[in-house]
Short mmCIF file of C-alpha atoms and ligand atoms in Angstrom, two decimals:
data_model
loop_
_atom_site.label_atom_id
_atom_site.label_comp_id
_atom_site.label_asym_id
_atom_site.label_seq_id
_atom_site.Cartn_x
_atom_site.Cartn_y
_atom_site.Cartn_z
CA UNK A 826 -4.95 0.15 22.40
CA UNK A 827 -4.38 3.47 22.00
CA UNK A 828 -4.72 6.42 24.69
CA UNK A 829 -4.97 9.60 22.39
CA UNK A 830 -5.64 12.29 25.07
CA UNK A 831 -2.78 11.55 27.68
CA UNK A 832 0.22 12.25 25.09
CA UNK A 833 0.08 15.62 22.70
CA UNK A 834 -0.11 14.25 19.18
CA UNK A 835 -0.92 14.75 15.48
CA UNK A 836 -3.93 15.48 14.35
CA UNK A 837 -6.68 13.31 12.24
CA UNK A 838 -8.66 14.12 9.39
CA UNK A 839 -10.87 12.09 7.28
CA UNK A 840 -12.36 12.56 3.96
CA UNK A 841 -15.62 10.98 2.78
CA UNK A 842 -18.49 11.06 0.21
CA UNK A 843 -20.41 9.02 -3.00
CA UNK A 844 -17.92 7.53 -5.77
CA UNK A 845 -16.48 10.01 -7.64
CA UNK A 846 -16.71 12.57 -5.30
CA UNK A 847 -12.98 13.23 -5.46
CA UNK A 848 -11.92 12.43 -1.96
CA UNK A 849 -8.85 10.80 -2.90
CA UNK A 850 -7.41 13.89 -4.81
CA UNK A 851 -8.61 16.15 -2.44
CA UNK A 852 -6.95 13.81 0.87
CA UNK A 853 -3.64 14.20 -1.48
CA UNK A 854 -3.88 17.63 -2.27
CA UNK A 855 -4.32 18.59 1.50
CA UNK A 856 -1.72 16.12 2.37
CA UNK A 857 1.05 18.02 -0.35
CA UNK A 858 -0.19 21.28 1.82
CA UNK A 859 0.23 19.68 5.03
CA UNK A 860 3.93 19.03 4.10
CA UNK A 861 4.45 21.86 2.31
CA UNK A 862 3.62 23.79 5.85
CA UNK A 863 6.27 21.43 7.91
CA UNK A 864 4.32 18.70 9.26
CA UNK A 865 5.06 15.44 9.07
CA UNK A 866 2.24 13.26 6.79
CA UNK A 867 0.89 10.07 7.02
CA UNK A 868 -1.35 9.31 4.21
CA UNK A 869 -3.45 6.31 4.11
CA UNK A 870 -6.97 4.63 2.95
CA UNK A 871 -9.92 2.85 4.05
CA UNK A 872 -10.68 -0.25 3.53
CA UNK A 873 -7.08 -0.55 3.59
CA UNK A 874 -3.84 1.18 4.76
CA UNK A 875 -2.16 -2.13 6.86
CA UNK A 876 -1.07 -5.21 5.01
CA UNK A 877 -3.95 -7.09 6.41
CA UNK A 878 -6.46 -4.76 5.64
CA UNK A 879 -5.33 -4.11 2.13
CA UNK A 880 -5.98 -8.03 1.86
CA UNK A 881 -9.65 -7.34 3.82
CA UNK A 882 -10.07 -5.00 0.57
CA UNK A 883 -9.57 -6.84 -1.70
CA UNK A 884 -12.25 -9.57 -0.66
CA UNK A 885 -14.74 -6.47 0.09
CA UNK A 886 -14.46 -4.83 -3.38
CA UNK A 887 -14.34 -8.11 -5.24
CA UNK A 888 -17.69 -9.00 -3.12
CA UNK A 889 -16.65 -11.81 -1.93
CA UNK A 890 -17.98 -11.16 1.28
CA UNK A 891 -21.27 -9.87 -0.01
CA UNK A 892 -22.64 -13.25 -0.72
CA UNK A 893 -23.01 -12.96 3.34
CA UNK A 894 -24.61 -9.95 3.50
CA UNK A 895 -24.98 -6.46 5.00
CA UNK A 896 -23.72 -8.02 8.62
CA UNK A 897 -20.32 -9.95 7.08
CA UNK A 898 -19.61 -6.55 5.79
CA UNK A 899 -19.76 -4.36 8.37
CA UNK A 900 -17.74 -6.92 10.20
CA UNK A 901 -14.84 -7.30 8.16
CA UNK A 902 -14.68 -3.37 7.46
CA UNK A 903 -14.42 -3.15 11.43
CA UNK A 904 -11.90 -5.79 11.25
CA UNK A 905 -9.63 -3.93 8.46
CA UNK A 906 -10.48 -0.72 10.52
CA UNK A 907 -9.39 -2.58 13.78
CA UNK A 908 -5.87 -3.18 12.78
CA UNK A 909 -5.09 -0.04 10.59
CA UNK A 910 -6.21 2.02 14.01
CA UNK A 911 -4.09 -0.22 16.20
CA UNK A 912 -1.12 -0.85 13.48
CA UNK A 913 -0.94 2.41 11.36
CA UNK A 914 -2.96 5.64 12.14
CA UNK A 915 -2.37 5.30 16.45
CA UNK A 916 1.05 4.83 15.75
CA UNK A 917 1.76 7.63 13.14
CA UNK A 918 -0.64 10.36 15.87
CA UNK A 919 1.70 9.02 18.88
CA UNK A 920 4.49 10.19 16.81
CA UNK A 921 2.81 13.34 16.21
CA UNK A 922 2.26 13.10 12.49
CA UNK A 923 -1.13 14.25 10.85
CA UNK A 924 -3.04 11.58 9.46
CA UNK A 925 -5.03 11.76 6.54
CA UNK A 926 -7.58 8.97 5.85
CA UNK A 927 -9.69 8.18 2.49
CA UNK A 928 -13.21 7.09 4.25
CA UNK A 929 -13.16 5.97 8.06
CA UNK A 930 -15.87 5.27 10.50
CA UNK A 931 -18.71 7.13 8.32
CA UNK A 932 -18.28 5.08 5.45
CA UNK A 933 -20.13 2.08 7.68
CA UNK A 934 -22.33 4.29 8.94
CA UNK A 935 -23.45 5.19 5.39
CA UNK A 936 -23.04 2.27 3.32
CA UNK A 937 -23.77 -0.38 5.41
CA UNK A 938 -25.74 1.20 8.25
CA UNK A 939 -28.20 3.62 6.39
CA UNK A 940 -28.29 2.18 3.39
CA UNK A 941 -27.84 -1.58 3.77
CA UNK A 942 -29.55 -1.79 7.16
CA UNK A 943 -27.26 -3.07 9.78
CA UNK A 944 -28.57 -1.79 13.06
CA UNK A 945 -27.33 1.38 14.85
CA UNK A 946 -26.61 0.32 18.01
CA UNK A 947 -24.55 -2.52 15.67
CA UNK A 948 -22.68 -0.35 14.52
CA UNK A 949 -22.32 1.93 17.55
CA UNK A 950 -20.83 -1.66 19.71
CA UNK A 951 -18.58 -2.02 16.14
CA UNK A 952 -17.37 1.57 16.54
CA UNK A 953 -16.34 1.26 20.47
CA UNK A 954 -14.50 -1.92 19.61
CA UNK A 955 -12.40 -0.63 16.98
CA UNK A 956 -11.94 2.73 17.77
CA UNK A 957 -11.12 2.93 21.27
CA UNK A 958 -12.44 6.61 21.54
CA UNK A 959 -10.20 7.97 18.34
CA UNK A 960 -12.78 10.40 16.38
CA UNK A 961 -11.07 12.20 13.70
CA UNK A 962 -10.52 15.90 14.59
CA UNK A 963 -12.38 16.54 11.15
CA UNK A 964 -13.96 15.20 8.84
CA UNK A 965 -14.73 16.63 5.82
CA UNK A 966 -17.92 15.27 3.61
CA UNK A 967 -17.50 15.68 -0.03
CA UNK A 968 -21.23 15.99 -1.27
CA UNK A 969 -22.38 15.88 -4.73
CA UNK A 970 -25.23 14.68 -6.94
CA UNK A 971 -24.52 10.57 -7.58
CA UNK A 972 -25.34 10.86 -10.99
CA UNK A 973 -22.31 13.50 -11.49
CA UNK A 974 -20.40 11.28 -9.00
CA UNK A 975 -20.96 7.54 -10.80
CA UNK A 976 -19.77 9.42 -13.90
CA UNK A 977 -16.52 11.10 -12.57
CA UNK A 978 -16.02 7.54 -11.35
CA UNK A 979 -17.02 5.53 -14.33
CA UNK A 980 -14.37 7.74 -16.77
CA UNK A 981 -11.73 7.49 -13.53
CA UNK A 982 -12.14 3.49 -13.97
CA UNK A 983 -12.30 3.35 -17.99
CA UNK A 984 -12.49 -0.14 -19.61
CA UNK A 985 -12.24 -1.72 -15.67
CA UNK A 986 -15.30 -3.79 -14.35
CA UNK A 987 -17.34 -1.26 -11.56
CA UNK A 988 -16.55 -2.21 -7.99
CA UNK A 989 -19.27 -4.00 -5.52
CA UNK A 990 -20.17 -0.37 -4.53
CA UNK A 991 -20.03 1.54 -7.42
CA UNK A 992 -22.12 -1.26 -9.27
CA UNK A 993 -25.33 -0.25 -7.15
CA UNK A 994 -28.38 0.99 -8.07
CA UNK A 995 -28.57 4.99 -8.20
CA UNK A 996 -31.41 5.03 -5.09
CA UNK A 997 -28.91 3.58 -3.17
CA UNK A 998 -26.13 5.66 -4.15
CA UNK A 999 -28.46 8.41 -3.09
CA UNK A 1000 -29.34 7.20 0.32
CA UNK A 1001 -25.52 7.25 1.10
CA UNK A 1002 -25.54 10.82 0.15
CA UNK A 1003 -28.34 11.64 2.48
CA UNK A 1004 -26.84 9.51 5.07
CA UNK A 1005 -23.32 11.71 5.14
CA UNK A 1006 -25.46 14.81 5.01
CA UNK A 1007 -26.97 13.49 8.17
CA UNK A 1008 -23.90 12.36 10.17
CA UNK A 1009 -22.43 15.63 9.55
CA UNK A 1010 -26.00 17.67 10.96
CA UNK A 1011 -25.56 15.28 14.06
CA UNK A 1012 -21.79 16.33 14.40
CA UNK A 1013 -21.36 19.82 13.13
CA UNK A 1014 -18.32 20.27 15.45
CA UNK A 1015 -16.29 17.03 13.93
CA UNK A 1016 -18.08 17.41 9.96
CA UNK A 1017 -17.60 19.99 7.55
CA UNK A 1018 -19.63 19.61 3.94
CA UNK A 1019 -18.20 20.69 0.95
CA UNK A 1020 -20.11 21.49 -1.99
CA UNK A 1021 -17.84 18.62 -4.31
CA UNK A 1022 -19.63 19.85 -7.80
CA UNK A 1023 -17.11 22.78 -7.73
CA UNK A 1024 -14.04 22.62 -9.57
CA UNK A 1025 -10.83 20.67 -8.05
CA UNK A 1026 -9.16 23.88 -7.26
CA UNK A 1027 -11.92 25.15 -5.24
CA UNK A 1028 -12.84 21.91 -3.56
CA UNK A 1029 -9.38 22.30 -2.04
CA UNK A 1030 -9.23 26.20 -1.31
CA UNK A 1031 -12.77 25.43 1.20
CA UNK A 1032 -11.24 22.49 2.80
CA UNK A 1033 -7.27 24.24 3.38
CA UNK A 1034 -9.47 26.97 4.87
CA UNK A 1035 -11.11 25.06 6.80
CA UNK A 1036 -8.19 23.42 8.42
CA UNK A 1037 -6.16 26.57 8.47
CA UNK A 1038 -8.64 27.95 11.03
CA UNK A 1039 -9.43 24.83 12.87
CA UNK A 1040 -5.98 22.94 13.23
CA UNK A 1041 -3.55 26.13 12.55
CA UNK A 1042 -0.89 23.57 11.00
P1 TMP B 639 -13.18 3.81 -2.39
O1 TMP B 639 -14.01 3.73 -3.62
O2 TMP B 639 -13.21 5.12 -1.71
O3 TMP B 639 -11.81 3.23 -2.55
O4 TMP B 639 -13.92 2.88 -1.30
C1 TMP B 639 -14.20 1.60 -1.52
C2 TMP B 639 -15.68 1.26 -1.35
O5 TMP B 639 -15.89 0.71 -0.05
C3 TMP B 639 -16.62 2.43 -1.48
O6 TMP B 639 -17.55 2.15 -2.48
C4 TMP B 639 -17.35 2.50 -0.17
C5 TMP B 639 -17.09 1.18 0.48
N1 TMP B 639 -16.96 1.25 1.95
C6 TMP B 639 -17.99 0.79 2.74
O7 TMP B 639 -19.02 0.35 2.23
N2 TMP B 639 -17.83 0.82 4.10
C7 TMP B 639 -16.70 1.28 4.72
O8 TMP B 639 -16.60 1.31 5.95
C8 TMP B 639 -15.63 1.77 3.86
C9 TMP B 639 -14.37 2.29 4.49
C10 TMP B 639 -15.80 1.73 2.49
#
């Protein structure tokens, strides 16, 4: 397991939000920067980012592991989460790289805590197993109306089949919104919402800002 605070490392930052909300181009975009200013990048995803939980993806977005509900989910995220932390994103800090992560612990918290009901302190036991005390240093909530979102998304996929996720009613979709908006109230020092509806450009002027001043890479 990892011991972040005795060694000087890299730093950690996250990006989440709805479908659509552009978190993917926006983690590469900051990532391009990050080089750009001479650090040394390790990009990666959630669920995903290891071998073994790429494979844990795949099940999750086929839902596969729906049929067993809210709890099986939460569980196997935690298990893909488990091994990219200990296999991939502890590794690349200890080396001093900055990590940049599609979705991380949040996503659960939203999606299958707030919304699909798994119990807090569930999730809160999930989160101590997995994690071993690595928070990201910030994490930056991409917030925008799901109906603009689901659309974004839905001309992103084309003639593909929607995901699990994205295939869920619009309430729902909303209640994840609310729930990110509410992490990030509880932890205004780790969270930083960005207003997604602006143009790409801008979405990634607020968040290099944002990093400039907080992380001076
Ligand atoms: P993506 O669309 O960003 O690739 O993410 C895949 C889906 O997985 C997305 O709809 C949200 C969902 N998800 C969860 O429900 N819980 C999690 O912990 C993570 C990481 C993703």
């Amino acid at each position: 397991m990892m011991q972040r605070a005795a060694v000087e490392t890299g730093r950690f930052i996250t990006f989440e939000g709805g479908e659509g909300s552009g978190k993917s181009t926006q983690a590469g975009i900051l990532a391009n920067r990050l080089t750009r200013a001479g650090r040394q990048v390790f990009s990666t995803r959630e669920p995903g980012g290891t071998p073994a939980a790429e494979e844990i993806r795949e099940a999750l977005l086929s839902g596969k592991v729906w049929q067993y509900g809210p709890f099986a989910e939460a569980l196997m995220f935690s298990v893909a989460r488990a091994d990219h932390v200990e296999n991939a994103i502890g590794q690349a800090l200890l080396s001093g790289k900055w990590v940049v992560c599609d979705r991380f612990l949040d996503s659960t918290r939203a999606y299958q805590g707030a919304t699909a009901g798994v119990p807090r302190a569930l999730i809160n036991a999930l989160e101590r197993i997995t994690l071993s005390g690595l928070l990201p240093d910030i994490t930056f909530i991409l917030d925008i109306p799901p109906e603009e979102g689901l659309a974004r998304a839905a001309e992103r996929r084309g003639v593909q089949v929607p995901d699990r996720f994205e295939s869920q009613e619009l309430m729902l979709h909303e209640r994840v919104r609310r729930a990110f908006l509410d992490i990030a109230e509880e932890e205004p020092d780790r969270c930083v919402v960005i207003d997604a509806s602006q143009p790409e450009a801008m979405v990634a002027e607020d968040v290099w800002e944002v990093v400039l001043n907080r992380l001076s890479p």
